[in-house]
mmCIF file of C-alpha atoms and ligand atoms in Angstrom:
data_model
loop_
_atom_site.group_PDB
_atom_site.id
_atom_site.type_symbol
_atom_site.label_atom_id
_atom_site.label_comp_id
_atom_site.label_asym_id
_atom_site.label_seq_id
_atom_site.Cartn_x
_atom_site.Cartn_y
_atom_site.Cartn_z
ATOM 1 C CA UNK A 283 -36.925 -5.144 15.321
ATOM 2 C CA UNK A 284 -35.798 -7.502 17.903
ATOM 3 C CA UNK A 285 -37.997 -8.433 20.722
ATOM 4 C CA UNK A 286 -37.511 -10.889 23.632
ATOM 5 C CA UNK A 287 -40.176 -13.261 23.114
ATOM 6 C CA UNK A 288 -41.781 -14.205 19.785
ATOM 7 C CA UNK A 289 -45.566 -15.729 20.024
ATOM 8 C CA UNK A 290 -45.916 -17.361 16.793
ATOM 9 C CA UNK A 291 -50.162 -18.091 17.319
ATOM 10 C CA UNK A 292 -52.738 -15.648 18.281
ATOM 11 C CA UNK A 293 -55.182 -17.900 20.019
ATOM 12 C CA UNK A 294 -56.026 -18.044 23.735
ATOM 13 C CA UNK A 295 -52.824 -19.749 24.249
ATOM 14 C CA UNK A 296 -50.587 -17.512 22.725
ATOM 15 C CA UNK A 297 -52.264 -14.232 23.843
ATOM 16 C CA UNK A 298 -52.137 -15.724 27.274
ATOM 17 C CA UNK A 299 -47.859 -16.246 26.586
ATOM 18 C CA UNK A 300 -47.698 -12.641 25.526
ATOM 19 C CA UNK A 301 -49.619 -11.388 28.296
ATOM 20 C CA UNK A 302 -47.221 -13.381 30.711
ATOM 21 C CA UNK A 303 -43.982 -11.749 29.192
ATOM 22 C CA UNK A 304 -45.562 -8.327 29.298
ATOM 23 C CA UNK A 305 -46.117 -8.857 33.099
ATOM 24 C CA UNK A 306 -42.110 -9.855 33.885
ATOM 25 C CA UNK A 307 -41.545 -6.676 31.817
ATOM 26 C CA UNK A 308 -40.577 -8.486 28.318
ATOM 27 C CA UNK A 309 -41.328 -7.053 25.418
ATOM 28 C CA UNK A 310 -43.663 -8.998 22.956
ATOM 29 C CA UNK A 311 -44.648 -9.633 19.541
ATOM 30 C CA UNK A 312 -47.546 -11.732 18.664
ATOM 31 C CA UNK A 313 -47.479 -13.504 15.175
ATOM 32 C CA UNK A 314 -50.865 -14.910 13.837
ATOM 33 C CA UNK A 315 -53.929 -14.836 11.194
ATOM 34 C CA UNK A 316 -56.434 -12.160 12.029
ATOM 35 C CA UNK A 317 -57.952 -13.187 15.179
ATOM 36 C CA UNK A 318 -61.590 -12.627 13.688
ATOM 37 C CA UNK A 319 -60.762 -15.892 11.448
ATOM 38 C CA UNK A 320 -59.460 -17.650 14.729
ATOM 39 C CA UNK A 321 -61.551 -20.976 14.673
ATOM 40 C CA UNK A 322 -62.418 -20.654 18.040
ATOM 41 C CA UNK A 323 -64.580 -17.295 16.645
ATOM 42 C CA UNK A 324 -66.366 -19.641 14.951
ATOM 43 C CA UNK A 325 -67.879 -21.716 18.359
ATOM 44 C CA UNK A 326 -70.943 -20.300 18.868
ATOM 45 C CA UNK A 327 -71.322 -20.853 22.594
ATOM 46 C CA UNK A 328 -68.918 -21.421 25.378
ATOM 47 C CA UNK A 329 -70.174 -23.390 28.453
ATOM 48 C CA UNK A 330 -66.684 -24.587 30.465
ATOM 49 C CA UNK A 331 -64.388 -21.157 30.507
ATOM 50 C CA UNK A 332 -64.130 -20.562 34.456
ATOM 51 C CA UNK A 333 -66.332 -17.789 35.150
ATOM 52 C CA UNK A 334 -67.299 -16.551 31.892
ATOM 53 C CA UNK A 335 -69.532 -19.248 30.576
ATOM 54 C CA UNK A 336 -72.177 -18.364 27.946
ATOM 55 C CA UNK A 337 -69.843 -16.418 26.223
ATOM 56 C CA UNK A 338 -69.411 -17.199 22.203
ATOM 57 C CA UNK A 339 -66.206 -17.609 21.071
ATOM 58 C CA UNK A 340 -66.050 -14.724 18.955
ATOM 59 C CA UNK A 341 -66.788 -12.327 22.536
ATOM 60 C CA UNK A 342 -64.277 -14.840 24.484
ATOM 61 C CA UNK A 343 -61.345 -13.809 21.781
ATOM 62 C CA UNK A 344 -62.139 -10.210 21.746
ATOM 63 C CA UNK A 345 -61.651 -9.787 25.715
ATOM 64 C CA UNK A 346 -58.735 -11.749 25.248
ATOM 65 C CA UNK A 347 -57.680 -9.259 22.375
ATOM 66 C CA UNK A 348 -58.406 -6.491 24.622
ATOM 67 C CA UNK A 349 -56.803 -7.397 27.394
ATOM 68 C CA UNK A 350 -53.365 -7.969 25.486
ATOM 69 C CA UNK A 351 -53.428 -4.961 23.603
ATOM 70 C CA UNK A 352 -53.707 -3.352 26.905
ATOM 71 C CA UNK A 353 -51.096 -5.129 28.194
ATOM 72 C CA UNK A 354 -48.721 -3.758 26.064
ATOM 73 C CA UNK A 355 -48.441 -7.101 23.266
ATOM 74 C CA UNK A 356 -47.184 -5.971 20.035
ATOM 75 C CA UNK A 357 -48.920 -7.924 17.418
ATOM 76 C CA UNK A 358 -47.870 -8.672 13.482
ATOM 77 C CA UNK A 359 -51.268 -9.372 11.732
ATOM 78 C CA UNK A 360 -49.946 -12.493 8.911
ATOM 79 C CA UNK A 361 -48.861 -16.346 8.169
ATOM 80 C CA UNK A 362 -45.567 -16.974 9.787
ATOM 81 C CA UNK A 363 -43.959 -18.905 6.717
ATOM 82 C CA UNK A 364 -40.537 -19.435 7.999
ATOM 83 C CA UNK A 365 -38.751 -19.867 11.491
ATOM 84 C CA UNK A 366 -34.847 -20.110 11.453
ATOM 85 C CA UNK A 367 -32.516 -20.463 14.545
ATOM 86 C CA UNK A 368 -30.405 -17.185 13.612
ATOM 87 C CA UNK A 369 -29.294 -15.455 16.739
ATOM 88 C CA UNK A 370 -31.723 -15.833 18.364
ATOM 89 C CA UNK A 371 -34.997 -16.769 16.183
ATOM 90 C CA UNK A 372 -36.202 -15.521 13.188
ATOM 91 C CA UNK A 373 -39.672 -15.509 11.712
ATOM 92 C CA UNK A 374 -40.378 -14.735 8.719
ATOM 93 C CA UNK A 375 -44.016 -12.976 7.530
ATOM 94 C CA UNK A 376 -44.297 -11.727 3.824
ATOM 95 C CA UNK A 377 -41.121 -10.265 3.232
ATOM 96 C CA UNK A 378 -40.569 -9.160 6.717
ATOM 97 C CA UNK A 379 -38.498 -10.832 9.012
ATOM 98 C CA UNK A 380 -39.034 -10.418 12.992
ATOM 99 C CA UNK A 381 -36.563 -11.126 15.660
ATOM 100 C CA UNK A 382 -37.253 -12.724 19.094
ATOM 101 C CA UNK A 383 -34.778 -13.498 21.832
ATOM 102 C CA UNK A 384 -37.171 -16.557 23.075
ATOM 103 C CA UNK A 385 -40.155 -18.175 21.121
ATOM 104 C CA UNK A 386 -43.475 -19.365 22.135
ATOM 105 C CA UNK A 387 -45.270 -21.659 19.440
ATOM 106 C CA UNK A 388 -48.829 -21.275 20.435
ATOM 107 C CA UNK A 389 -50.167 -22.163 16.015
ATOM 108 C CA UNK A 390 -53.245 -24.699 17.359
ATOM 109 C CA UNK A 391 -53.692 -27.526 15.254
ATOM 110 C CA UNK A 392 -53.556 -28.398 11.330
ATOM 111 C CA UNK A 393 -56.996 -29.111 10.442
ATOM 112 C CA UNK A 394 -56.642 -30.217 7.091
ATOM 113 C CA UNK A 395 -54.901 -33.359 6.080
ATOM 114 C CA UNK A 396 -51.606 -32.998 3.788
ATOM 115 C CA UNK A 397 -52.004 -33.750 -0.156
ATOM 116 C CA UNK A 398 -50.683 -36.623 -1.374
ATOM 117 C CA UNK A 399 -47.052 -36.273 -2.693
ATOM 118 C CA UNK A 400 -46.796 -32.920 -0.395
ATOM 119 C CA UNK A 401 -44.750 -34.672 2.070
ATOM 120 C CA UNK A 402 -42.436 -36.445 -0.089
ATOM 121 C CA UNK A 403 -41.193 -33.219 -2.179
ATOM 122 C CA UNK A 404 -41.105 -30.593 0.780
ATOM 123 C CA UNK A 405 -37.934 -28.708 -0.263
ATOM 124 C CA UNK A 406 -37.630 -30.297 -3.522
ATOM 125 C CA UNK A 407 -40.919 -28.630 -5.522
ATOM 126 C CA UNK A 408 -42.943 -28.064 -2.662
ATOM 127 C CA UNK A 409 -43.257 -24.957 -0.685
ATOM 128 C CA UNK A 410 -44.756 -22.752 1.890
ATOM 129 C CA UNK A 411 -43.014 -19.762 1.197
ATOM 130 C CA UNK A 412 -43.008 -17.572 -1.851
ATOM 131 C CA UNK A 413 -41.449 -14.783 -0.538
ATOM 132 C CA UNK A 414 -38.608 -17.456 0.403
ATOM 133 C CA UNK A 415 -38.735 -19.752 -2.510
ATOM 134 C CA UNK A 416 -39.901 -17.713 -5.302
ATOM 135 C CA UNK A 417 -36.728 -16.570 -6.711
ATOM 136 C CA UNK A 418 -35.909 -20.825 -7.243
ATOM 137 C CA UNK A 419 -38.501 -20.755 -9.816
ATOM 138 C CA UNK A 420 -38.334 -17.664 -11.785
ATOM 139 C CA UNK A 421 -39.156 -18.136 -15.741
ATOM 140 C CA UNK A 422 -40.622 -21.497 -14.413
ATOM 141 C CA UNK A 423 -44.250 -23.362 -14.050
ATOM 142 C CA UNK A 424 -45.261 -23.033 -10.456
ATOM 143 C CA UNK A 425 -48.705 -23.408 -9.118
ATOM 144 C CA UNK A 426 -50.215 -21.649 -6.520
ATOM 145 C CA UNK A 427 -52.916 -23.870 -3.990
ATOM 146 C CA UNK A 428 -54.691 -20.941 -2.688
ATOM 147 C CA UNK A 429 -56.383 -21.763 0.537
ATOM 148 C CA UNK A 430 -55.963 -18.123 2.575
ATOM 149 C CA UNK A 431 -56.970 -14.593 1.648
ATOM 150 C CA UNK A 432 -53.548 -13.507 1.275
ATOM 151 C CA UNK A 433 -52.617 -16.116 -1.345
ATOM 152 C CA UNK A 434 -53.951 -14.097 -4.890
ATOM 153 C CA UNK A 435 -51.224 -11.633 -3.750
ATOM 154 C CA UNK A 436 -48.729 -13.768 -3.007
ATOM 155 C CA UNK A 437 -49.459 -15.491 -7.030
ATOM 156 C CA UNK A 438 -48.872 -11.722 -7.795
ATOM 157 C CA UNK A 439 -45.966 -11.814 -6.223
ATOM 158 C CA UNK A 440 -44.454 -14.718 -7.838
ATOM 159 C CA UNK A 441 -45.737 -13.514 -10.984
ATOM 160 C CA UNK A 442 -44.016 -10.338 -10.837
ATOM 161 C CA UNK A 443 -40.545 -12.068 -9.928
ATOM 162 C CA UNK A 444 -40.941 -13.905 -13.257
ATOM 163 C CA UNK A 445 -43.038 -16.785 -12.838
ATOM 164 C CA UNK A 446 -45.355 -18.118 -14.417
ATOM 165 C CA UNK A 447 -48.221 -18.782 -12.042
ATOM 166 C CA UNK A 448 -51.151 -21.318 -12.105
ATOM 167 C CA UNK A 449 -53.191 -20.562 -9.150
ATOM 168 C CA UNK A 450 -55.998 -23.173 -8.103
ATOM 169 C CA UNK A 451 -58.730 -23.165 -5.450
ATOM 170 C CA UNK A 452 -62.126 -24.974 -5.041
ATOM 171 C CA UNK A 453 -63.851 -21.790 -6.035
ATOM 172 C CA UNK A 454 -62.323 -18.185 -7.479
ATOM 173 C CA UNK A 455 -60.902 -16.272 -4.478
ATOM 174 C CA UNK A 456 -61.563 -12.650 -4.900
ATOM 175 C CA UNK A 457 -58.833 -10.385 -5.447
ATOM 176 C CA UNK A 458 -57.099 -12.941 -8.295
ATOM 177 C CA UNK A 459 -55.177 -10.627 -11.086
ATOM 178 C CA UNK A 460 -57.255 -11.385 -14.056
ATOM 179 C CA UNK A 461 -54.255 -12.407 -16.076
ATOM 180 C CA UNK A 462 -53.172 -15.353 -13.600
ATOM 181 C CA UNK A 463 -54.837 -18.590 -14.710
ATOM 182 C CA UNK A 464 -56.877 -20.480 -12.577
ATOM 183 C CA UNK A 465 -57.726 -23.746 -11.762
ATOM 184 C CA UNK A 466 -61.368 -24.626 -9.678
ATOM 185 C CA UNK A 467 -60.302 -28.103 -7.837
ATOM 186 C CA UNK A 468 -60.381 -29.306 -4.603
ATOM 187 C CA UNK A 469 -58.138 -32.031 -4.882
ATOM 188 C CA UNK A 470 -54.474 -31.953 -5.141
ATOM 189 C CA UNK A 471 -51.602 -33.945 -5.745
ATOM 190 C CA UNK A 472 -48.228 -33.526 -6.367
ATOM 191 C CA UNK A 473 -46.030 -36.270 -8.527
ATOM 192 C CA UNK A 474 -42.172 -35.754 -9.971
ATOM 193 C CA UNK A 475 -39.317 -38.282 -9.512
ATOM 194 C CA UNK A 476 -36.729 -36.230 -7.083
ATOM 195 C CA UNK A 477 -38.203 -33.138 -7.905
ATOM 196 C CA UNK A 478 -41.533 -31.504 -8.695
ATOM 197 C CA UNK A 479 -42.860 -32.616 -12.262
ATOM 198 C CA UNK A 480 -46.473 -31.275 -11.747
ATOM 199 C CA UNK A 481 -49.764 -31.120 -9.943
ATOM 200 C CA UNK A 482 -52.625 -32.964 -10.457
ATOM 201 C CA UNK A 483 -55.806 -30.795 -10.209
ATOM 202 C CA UNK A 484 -59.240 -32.856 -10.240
ATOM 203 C CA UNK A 485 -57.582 -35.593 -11.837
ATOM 204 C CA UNK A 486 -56.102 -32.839 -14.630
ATOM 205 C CA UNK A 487 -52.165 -33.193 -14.565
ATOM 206 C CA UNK A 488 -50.273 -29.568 -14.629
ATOM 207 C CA UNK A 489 -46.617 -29.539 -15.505
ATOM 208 C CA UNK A 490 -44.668 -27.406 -12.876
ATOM 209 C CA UNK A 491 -41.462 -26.983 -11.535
ATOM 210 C CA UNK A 492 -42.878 -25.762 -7.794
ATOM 211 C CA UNK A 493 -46.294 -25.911 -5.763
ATOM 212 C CA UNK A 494 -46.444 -23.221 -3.455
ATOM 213 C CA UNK A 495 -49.057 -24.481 -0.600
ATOM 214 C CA UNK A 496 -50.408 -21.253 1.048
ATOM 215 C CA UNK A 497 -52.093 -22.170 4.284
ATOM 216 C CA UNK A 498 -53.292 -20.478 7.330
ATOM 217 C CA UNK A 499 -51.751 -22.941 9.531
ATOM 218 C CA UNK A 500 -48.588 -25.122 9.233
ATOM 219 C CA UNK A 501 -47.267 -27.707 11.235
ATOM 220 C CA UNK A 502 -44.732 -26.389 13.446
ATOM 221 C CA UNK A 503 -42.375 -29.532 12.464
ATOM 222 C CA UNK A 504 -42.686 -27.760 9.005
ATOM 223 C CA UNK A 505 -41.735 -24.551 10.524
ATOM 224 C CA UNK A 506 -38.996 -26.177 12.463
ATOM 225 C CA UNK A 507 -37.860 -29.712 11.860
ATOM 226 C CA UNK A 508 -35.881 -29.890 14.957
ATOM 227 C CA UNK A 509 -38.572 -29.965 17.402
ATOM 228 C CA UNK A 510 -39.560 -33.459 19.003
ATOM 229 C CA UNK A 511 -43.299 -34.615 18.675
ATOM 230 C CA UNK A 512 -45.081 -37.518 20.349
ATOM 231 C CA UNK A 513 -48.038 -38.693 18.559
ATOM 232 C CA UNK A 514 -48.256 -36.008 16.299
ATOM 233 C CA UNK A 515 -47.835 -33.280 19.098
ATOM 234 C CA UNK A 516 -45.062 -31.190 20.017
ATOM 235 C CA UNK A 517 -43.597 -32.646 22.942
ATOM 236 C CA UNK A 518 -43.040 -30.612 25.890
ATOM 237 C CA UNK A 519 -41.682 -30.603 29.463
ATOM 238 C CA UNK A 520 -44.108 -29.648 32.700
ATOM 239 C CA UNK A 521 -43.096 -26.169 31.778
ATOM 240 C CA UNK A 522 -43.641 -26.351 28.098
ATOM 241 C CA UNK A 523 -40.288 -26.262 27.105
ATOM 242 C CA UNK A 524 -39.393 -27.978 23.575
ATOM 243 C CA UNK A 525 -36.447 -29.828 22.490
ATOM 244 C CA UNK A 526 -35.103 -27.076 21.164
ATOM 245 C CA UNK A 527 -33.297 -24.827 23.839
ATOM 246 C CA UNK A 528 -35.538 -21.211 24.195
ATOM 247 C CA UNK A 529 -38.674 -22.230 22.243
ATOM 248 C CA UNK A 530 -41.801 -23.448 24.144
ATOM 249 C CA UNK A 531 -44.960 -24.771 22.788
ATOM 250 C CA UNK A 532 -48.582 -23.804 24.453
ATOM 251 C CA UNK A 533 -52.253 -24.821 23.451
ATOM 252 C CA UNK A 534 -54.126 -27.265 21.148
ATOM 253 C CA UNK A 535 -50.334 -28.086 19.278
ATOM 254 C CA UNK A 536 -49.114 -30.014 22.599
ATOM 255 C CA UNK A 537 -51.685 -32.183 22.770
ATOM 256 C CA UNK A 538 -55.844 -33.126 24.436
ATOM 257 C CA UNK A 539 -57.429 -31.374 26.004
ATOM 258 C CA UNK A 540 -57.941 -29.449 23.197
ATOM 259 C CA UNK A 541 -59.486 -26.905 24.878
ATOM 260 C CA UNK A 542 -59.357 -23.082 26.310
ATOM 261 C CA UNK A 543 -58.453 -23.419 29.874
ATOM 262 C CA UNK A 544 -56.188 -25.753 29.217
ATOM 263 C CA UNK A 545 -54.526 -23.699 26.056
ATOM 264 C CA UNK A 546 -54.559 -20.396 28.498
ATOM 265 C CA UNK A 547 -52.812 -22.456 31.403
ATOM 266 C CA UNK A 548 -50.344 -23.517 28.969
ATOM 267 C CA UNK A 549 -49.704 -20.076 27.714
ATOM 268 C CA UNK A 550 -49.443 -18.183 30.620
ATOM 269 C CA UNK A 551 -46.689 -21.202 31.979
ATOM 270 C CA UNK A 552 -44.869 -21.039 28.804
ATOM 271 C CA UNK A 553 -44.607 -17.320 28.816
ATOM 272 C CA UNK A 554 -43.476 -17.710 32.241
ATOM 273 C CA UNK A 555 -40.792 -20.180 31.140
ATOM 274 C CA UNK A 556 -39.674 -18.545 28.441
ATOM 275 C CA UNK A 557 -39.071 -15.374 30.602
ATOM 276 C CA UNK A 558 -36.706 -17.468 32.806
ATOM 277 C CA UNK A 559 -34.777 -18.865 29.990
ATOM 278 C CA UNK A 560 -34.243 -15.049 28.985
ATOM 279 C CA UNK A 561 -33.136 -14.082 32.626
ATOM 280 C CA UNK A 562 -30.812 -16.657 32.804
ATOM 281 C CA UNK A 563 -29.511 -15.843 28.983
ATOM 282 C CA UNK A 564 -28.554 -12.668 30.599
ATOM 283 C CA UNK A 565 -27.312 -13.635 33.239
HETATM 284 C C1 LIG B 692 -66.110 -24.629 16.460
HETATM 285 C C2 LIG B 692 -65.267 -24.808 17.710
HETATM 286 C C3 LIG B 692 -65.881 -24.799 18.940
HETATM 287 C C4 LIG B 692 -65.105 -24.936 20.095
HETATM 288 N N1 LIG B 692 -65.719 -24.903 21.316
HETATM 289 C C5 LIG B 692 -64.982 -24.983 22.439
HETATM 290 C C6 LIG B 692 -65.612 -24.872 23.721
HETATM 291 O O1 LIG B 692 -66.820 -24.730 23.839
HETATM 292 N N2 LIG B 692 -64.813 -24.930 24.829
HETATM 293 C C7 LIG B 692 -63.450 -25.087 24.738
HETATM 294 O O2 LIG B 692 -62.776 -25.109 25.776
HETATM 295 N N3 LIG B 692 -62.844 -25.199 23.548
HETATM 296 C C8 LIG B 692 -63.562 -25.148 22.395
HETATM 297 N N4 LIG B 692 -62.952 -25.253 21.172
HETATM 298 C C9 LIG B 692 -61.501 -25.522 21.141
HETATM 299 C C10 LIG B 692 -60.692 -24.230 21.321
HETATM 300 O O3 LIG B 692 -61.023 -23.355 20.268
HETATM 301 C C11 LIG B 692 -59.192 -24.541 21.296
HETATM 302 O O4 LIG B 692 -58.868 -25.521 22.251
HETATM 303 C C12 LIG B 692 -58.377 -23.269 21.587
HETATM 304 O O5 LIG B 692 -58.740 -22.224 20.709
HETATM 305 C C13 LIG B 692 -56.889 -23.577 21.466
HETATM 306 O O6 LIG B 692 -56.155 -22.397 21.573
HETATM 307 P P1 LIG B 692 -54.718 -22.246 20.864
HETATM 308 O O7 LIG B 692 -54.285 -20.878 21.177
HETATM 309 O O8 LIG B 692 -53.860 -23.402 21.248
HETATM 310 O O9 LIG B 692 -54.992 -22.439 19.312
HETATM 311 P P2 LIG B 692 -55.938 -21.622 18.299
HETATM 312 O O10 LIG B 692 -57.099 -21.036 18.993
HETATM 313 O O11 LIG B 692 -56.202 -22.584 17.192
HETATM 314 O O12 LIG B 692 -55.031 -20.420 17.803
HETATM 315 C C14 LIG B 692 -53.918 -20.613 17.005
HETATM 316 C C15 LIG B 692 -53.827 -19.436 16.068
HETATM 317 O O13 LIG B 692 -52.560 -19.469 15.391
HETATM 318 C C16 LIG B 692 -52.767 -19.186 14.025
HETATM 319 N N5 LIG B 692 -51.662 -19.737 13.234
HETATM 320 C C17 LIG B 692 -51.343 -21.022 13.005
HETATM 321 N N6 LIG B 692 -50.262 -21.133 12.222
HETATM 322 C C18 LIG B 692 -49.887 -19.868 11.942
HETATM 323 C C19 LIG B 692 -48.844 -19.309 11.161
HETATM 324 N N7 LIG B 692 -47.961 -20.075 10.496
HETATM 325 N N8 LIG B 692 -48.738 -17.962 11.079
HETATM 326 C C20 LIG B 692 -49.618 -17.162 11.738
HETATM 327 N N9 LIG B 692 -50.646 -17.635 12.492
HETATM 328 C C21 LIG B 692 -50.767 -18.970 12.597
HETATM 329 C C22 LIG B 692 -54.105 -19.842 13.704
HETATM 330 O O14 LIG B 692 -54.675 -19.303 12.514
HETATM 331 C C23 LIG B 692 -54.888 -19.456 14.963
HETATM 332 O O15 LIG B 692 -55.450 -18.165 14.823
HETATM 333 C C24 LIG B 692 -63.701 -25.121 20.013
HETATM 334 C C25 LIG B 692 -63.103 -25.143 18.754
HETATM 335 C C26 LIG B 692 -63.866 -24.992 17.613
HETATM 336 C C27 LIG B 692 -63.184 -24.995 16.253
#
């Protein structure tokens, strides 16, 4: 389906974006992990939110919830593993694709630091995507570095296509097919020459072809390696317009403050934004 604006990020920032779009009369789909496991669910008491203080985090996401639900914000509960500038803009989620006219990146911040190697062989043995990439590999070694709820399915996945799958984790996730080896390690790393040659797990080295990285956040330069960052932000203009003509970025991804107000100001200024850039589109 093709909406106007994408929100790829269901924190305060984003939901404030979506709610901004739904007041100008645009329709809009949210993109993003399960609120519940939003960090900011995790804070257990919020002092400096205008007006509501006292609130946890977990109460401070569900009114926000509530209030874009009511709104009229369409939301796609998932990891956004793939972005492309197709007519438009196209994310991708599992094996669905989505549509948008306009995007908002709203995705917070990485909080874990890459694995070695990780960087080096993006696109040559290392992926996000197994819906995307999978196919590459078939009747090849991949391993899977598990580190969200959806990822035993996704090994299943790549399985079922014809790989064959080592999946590793610091601890057994449950839901992991039985016959899908696995791995308990922590640390990663990746080594080849050009391409992928295999993981090292604890300090054990596992020949493979791929590593399939599944993550509940990715960098949005991952997502889209066109956008313009400035000290490890995405850099925006006053009205949180990117470098890349009809995406805008919102929240903890431009930059300190890393904080609530300031990632609901954000929002609600690039929703506004990106509602112009669709009015004039039209014009
Ligand atoms: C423990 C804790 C306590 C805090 N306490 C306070 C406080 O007291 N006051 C305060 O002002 N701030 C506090 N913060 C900071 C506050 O949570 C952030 O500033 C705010 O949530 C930023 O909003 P955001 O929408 O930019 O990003 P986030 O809230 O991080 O939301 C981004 C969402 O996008 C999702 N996402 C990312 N990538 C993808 C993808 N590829 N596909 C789908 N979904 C994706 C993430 O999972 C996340 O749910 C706290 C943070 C933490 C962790």
């Amino acid at each position: 389906m093709n909406y106007d604006l994408i929100v790829l990020g269901g924190g305060p920032a984003g939901l404030a974006a979506a709610v901004a779009a739904r007041g100008r009369g645009k329709s809009a789909l949210v993109i993003g992990n399960r609120w519940q496991d939003s960090p900011l669910a995790k804070a257990e008491k919020i002092d400096n939110y205008l007006g509501l203080a006292g609130m946890t985090g977990y109460e401070l996401l569900e009114a926000f919830q509530r209030h874009a639900e009511g709104a009229g914000v369409e939301f796609v509960v998932g990891r956004a593993t793939s972005l492309m500038t197709f007519n438009g803009f196209a994310v991708t989620v599992g094996s669905d694709v989505w549509q948008g006219r306009a995007l908002v990146l709203s995705p917070g911040v990485v909080r874990t630091a890459k694995f070695p190697g990780e960087e080096a062989f993006l696109g040559r043995g290392v992926s996000y995507c197994a819906t995307c990439d999978g196919m590459l590999y078939r009747g090849k070694d991949v391993v899977v570095v598990g580190r969200t709820s959806d990822a035993p399915e996704e090994a299943k996945y790549l399985q079922s296509i014809g790989c064959r799958v080592t999946y590793t984790a610091p601890k057994r996730p449950e839901g992991l097919s039985d016959d899908i080896p696995f791995i308990a390690a922590g640390k990663v790393e990746i080594k080849g020459e050009g391409t992928v040659s295999a993981a090292v797990l604890d300090g054990n080295e596992v020949p493979c072809a791929c590593v399939f990285i599944l993550r509940a956040s990715l960098a949005p330069t991952d997502l889209l390696p066109l956008l313009e960052t400035e000290n490890g932000y995405i850099k925006v203009t006053r009205d949180m317009a990117t470098s890349v003509p009809g995406v805008y970025a919102c929240g903890d991804c431009t930059g300190a403050p890393l904080q609530v107000a300031k990632a609901v100001g954000e929002g609600h200024v690039a929703g506004l934004s990106a509602c112009e850039y669709l009015d004039r589109q039209s014009k």
